[in-house]
mmCIF file of C-alpha atoms in Angstrom:
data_model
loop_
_atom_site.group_PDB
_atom_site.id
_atom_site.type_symbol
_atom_site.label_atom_id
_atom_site.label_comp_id
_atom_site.label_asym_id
_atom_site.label_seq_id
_atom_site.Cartn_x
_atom_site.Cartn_y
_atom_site.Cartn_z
ATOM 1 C CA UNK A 1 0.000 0.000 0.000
ATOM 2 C CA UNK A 2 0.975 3.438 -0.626
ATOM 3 C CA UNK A 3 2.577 5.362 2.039
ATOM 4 C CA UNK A 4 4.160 8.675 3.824
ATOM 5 C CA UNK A 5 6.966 8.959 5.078
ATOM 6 C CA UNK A 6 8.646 10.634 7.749
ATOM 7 C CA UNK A 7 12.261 11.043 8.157
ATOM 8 C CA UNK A 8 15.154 13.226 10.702
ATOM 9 C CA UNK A 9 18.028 14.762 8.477
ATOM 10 C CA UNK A 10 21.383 16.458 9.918
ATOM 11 C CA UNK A 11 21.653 18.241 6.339
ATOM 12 C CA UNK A 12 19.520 18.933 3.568
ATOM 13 C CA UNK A 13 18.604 16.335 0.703
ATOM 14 C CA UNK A 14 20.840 17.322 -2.201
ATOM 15 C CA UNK A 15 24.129 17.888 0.263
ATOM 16 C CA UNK A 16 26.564 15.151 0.847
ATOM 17 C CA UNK A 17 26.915 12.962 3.867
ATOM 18 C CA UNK A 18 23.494 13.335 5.055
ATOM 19 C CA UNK A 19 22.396 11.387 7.817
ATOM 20 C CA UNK A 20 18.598 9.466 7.568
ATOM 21 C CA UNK A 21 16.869 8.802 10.431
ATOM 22 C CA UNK A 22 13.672 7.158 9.955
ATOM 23 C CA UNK A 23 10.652 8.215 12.263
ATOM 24 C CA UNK A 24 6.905 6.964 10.961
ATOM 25 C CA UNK A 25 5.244 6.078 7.896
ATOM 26 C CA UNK A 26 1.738 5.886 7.125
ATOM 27 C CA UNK A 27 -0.206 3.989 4.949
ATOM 28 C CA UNK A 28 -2.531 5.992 2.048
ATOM 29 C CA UNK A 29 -1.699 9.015 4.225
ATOM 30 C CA UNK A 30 -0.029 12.204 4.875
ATOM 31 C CA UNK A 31 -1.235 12.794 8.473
ATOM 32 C CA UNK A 32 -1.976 15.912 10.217
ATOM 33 C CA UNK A 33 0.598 15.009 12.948
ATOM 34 C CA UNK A 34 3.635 15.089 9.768
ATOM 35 C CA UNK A 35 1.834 18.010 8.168
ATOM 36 C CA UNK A 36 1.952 19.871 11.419
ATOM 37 C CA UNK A 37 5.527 18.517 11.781
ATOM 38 C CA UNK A 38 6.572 19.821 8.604
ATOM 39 C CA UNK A 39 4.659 23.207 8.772
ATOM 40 C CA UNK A 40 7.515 25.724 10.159
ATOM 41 C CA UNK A 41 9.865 27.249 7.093
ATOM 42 C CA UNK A 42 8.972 24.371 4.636
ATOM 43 C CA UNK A 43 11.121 23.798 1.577
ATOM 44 C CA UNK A 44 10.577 22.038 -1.483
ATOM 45 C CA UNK A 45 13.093 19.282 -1.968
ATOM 46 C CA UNK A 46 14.858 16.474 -3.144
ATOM 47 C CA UNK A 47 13.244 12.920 -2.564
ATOM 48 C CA UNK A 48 15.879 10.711 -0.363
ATOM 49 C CA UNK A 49 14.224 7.604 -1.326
ATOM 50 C CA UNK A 50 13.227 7.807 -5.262
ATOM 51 C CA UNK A 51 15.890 9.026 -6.985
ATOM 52 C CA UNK A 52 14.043 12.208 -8.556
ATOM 53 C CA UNK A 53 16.043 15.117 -9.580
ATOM 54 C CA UNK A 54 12.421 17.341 -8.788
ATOM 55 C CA UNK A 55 11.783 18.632 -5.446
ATOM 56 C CA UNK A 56 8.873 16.217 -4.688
ATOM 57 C CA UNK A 57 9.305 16.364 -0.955
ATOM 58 C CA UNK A 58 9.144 18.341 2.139
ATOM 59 C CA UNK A 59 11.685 19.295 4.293
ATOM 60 C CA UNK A 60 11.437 21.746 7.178
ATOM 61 C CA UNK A 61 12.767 23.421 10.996
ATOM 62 C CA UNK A 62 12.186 20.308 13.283
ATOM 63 C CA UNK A 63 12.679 22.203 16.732
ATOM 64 C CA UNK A 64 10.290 24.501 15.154
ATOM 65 C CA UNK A 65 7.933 21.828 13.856
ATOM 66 C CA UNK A 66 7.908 20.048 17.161
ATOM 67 C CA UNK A 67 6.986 23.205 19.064
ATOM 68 C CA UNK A 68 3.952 23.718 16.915
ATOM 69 C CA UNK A 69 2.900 20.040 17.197
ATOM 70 C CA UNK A 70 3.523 20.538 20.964
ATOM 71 C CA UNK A 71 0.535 23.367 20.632
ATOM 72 C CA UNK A 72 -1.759 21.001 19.477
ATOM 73 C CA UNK A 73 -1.190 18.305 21.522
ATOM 74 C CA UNK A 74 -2.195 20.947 24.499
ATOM 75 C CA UNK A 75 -4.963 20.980 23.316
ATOM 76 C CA UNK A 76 -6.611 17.698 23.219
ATOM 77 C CA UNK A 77 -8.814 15.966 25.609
ATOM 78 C CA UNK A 78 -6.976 14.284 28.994
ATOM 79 C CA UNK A 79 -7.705 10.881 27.660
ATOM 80 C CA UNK A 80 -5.140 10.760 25.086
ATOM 81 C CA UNK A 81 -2.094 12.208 27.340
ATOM 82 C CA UNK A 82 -0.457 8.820 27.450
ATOM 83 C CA UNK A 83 -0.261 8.434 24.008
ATOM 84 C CA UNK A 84 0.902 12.137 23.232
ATOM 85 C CA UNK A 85 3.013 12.021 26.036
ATOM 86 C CA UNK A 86 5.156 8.793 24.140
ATOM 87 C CA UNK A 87 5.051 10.060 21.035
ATOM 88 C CA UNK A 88 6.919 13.620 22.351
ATOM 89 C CA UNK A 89 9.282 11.871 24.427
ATOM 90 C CA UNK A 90 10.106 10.090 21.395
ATOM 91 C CA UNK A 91 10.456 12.870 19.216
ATOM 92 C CA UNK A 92 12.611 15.230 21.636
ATOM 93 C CA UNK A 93 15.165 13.136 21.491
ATOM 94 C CA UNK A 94 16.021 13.902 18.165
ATOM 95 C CA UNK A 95 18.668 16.643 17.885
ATOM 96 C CA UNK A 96 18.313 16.557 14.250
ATOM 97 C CA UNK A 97 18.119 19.849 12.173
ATOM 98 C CA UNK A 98 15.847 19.230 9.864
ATOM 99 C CA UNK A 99 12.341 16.836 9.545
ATOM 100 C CA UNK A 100 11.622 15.173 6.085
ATOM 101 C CA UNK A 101 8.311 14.617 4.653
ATOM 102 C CA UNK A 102 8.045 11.848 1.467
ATOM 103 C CA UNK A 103 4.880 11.814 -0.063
ATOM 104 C CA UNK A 104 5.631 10.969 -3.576
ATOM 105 C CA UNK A 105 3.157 7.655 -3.085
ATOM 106 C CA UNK A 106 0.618 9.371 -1.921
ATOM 107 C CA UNK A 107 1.071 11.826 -4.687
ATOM 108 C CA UNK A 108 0.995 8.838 -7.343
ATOM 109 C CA UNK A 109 -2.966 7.799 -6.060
ATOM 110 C CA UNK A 110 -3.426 11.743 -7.240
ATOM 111 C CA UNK A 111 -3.784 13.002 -10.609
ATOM 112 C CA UNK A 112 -1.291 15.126 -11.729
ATOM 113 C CA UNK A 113 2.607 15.696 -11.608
ATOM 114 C CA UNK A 114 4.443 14.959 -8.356
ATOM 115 C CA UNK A 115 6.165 18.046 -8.065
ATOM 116 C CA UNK A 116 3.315 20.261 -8.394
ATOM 117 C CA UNK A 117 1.140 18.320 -6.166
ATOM 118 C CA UNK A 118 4.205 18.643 -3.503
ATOM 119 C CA UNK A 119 4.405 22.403 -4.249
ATOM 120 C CA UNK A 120 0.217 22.841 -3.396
ATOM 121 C CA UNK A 121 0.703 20.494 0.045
ATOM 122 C CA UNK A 122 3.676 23.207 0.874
ATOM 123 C CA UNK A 123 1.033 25.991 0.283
ATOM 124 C CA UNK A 124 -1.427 24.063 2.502
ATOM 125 C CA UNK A 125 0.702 23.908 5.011
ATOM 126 C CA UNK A 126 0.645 27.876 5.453
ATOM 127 C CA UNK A 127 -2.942 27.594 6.615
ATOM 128 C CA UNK A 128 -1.873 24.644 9.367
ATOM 129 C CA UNK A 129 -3.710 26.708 12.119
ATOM 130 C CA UNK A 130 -7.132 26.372 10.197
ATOM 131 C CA UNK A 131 -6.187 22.501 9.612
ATOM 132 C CA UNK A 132 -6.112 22.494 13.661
ATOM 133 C CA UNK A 133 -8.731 24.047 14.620
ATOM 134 C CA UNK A 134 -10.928 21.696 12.041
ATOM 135 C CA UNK A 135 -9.158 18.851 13.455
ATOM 136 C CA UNK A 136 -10.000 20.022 17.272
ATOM 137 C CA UNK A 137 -13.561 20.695 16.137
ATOM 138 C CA UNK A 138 -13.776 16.724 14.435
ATOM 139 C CA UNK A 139 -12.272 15.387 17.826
ATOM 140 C CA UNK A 140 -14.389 17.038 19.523
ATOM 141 C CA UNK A 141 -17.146 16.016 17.838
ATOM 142 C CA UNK A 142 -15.846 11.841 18.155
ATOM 143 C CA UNK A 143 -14.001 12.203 14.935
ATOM 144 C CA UNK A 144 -10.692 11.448 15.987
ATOM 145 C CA UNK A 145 -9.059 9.994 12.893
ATOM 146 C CA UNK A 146 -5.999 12.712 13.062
ATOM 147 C CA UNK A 147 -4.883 11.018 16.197
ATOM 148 C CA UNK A 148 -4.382 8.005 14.662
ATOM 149 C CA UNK A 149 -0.498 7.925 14.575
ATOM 150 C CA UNK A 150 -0.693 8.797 18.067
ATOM 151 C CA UNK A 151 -0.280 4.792 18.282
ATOM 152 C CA UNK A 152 3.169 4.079 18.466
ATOM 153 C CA UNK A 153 2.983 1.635 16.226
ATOM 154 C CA UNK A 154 3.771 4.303 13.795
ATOM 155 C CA UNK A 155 6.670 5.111 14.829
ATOM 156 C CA UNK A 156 10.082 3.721 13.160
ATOM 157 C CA UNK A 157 11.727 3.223 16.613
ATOM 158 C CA UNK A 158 9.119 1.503 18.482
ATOM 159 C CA UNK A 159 9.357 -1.337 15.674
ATOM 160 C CA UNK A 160 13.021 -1.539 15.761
ATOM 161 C CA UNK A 161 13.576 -1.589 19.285
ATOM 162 C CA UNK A 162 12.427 0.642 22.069
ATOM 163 C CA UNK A 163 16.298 0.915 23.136
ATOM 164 C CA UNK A 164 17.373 2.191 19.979
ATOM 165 C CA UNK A 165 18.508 5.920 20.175
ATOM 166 C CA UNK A 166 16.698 8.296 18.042
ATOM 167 C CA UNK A 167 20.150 10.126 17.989
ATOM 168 C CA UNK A 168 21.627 7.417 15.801
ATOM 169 C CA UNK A 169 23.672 8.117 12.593
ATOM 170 C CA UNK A 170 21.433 6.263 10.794
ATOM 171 C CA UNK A 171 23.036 3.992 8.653
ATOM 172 C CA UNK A 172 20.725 1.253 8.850
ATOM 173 C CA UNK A 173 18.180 3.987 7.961
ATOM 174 C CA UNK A 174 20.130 4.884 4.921
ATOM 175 C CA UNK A 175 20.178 1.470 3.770
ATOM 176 C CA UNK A 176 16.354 1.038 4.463
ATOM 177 C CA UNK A 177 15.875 4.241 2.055
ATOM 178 C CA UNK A 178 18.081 2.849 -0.198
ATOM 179 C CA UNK A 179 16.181 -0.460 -0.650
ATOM 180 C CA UNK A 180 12.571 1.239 -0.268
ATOM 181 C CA UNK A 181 13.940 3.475 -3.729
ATOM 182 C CA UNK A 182 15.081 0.336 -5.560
ATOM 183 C CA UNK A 183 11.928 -1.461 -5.072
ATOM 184 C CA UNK A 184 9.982 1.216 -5.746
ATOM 185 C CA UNK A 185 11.731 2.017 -9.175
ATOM 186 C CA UNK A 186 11.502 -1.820 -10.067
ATOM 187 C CA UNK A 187 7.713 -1.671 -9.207
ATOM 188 C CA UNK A 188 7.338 1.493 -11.867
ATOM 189 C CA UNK A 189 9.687 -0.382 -14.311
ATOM 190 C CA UNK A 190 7.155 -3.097 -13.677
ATOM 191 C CA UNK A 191 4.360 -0.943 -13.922
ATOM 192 C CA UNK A 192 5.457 0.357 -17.327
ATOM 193 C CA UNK A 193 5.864 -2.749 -19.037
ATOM 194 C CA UNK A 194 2.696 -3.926 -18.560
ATOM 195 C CA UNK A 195 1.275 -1.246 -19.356
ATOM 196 C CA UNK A 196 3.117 -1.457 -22.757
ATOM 197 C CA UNK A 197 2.397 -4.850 -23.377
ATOM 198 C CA UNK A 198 -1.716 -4.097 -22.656
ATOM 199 C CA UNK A 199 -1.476 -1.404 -24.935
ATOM 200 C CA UNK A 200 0.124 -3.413 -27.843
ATOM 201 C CA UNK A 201 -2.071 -6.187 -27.022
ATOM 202 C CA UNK A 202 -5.246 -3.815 -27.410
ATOM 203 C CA UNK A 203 -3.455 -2.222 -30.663
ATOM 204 C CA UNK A 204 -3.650 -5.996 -32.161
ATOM 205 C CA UNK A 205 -7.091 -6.090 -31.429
ATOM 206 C CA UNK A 206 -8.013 -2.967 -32.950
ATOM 207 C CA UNK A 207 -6.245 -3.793 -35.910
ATOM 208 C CA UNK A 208 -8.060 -7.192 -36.389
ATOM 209 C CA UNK A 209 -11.527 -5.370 -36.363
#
């Protein structure tokens, strides 16, 4: 299934040496809790996992980011304090820079091109207080589907292991990006070739009318 994803970078995308550290990902998604993440000085950029020379992904001010998620988090009901409470510890131990937002999945669902599709979520993002108050009004109302990735079951450390330091240099997350970009090329190399051979196929049959 088509996913976010949400990564901690020491550097920017296109400069060498950067250090990946994977957070969350979330499946036919691009949750409130990254887009709030994400919000604070937000910068079109390069894709660490696909390859793309566009800027088809987000990067942005974490410390910033986290304060604003931070905000919102204040302001939900007592019941989920647990939850927000694991999530945050989780998060402040990053010492990261910047946060990293992939979306290009997600994107691929959509109609139209990736990077302009990641160029209209950036202009979203500068109405992130009016996505917040909707989402406040929803939970309010029972509708709390924007707290789903409160679960940390969403979150990349929790699967790996709950003693593994957020402050890593993130090799093995590196590698993981590298393999999530081969397999997704070799699924659109896939992709393509079928598509080829169902359009020949359907050219034949044309033909034989």
């Amino acid at each position: 299934m088509n996913r976010s994803y949400l990564y901690l970078l020491d550097a920017l995308p296109d400069e060498d040496g950067v250090n990946i550290v994977a957070l969350s990902e979330s499946e036919a998604n691009i949750p409130l809790i990254y887009r709030i993440l994400v919000s604070v000085n937000p910068k079109a950029t390069q894709s660490i996992l696909f390859g793309d020379k566009e800027k088809i992904a987000i990067t942005a001010d974490f410390a910033e980011g986290l304060k604003k998620l931070e905000s919102y988090f204040s302001k939900l009901p007592q019941k989920y304090k647990t939850k927000i409470e694991q999530v945050l510890e989780y998060l402040r131990n990053g010492k990261q820079q910047y946060i990293h937002l992939e979306c290009a999945e997600i994107y691929e669902m959509e109609e139209g091109k990736l990077e302009e599709q990641n160029t209209a979520l950036i202009a979203e993002l500068s109405d992130i207080d009016k996505a917040i108050e909707k989402s406040l009004e929803q939970i309010k109302n029972g509708d709390d589907f924007d707290l789903r990735e409160l679960d940390m079951a969403y979150w990349q450390a929790y699967w790996d292991s709950v003693t593994k330091p957020i402050e890593a240099d993130g090799n093995d997350d590196e590698e993981r990006a590298k393999t999530k970009a081969k397999d997704y090329k070799t699924a659109r190399a896939v992709a393509s070739i079928v598509i080829f051979v169902i359009a020949v196929l359907l050219l034949k049959l044309f033909h034989r009318r």
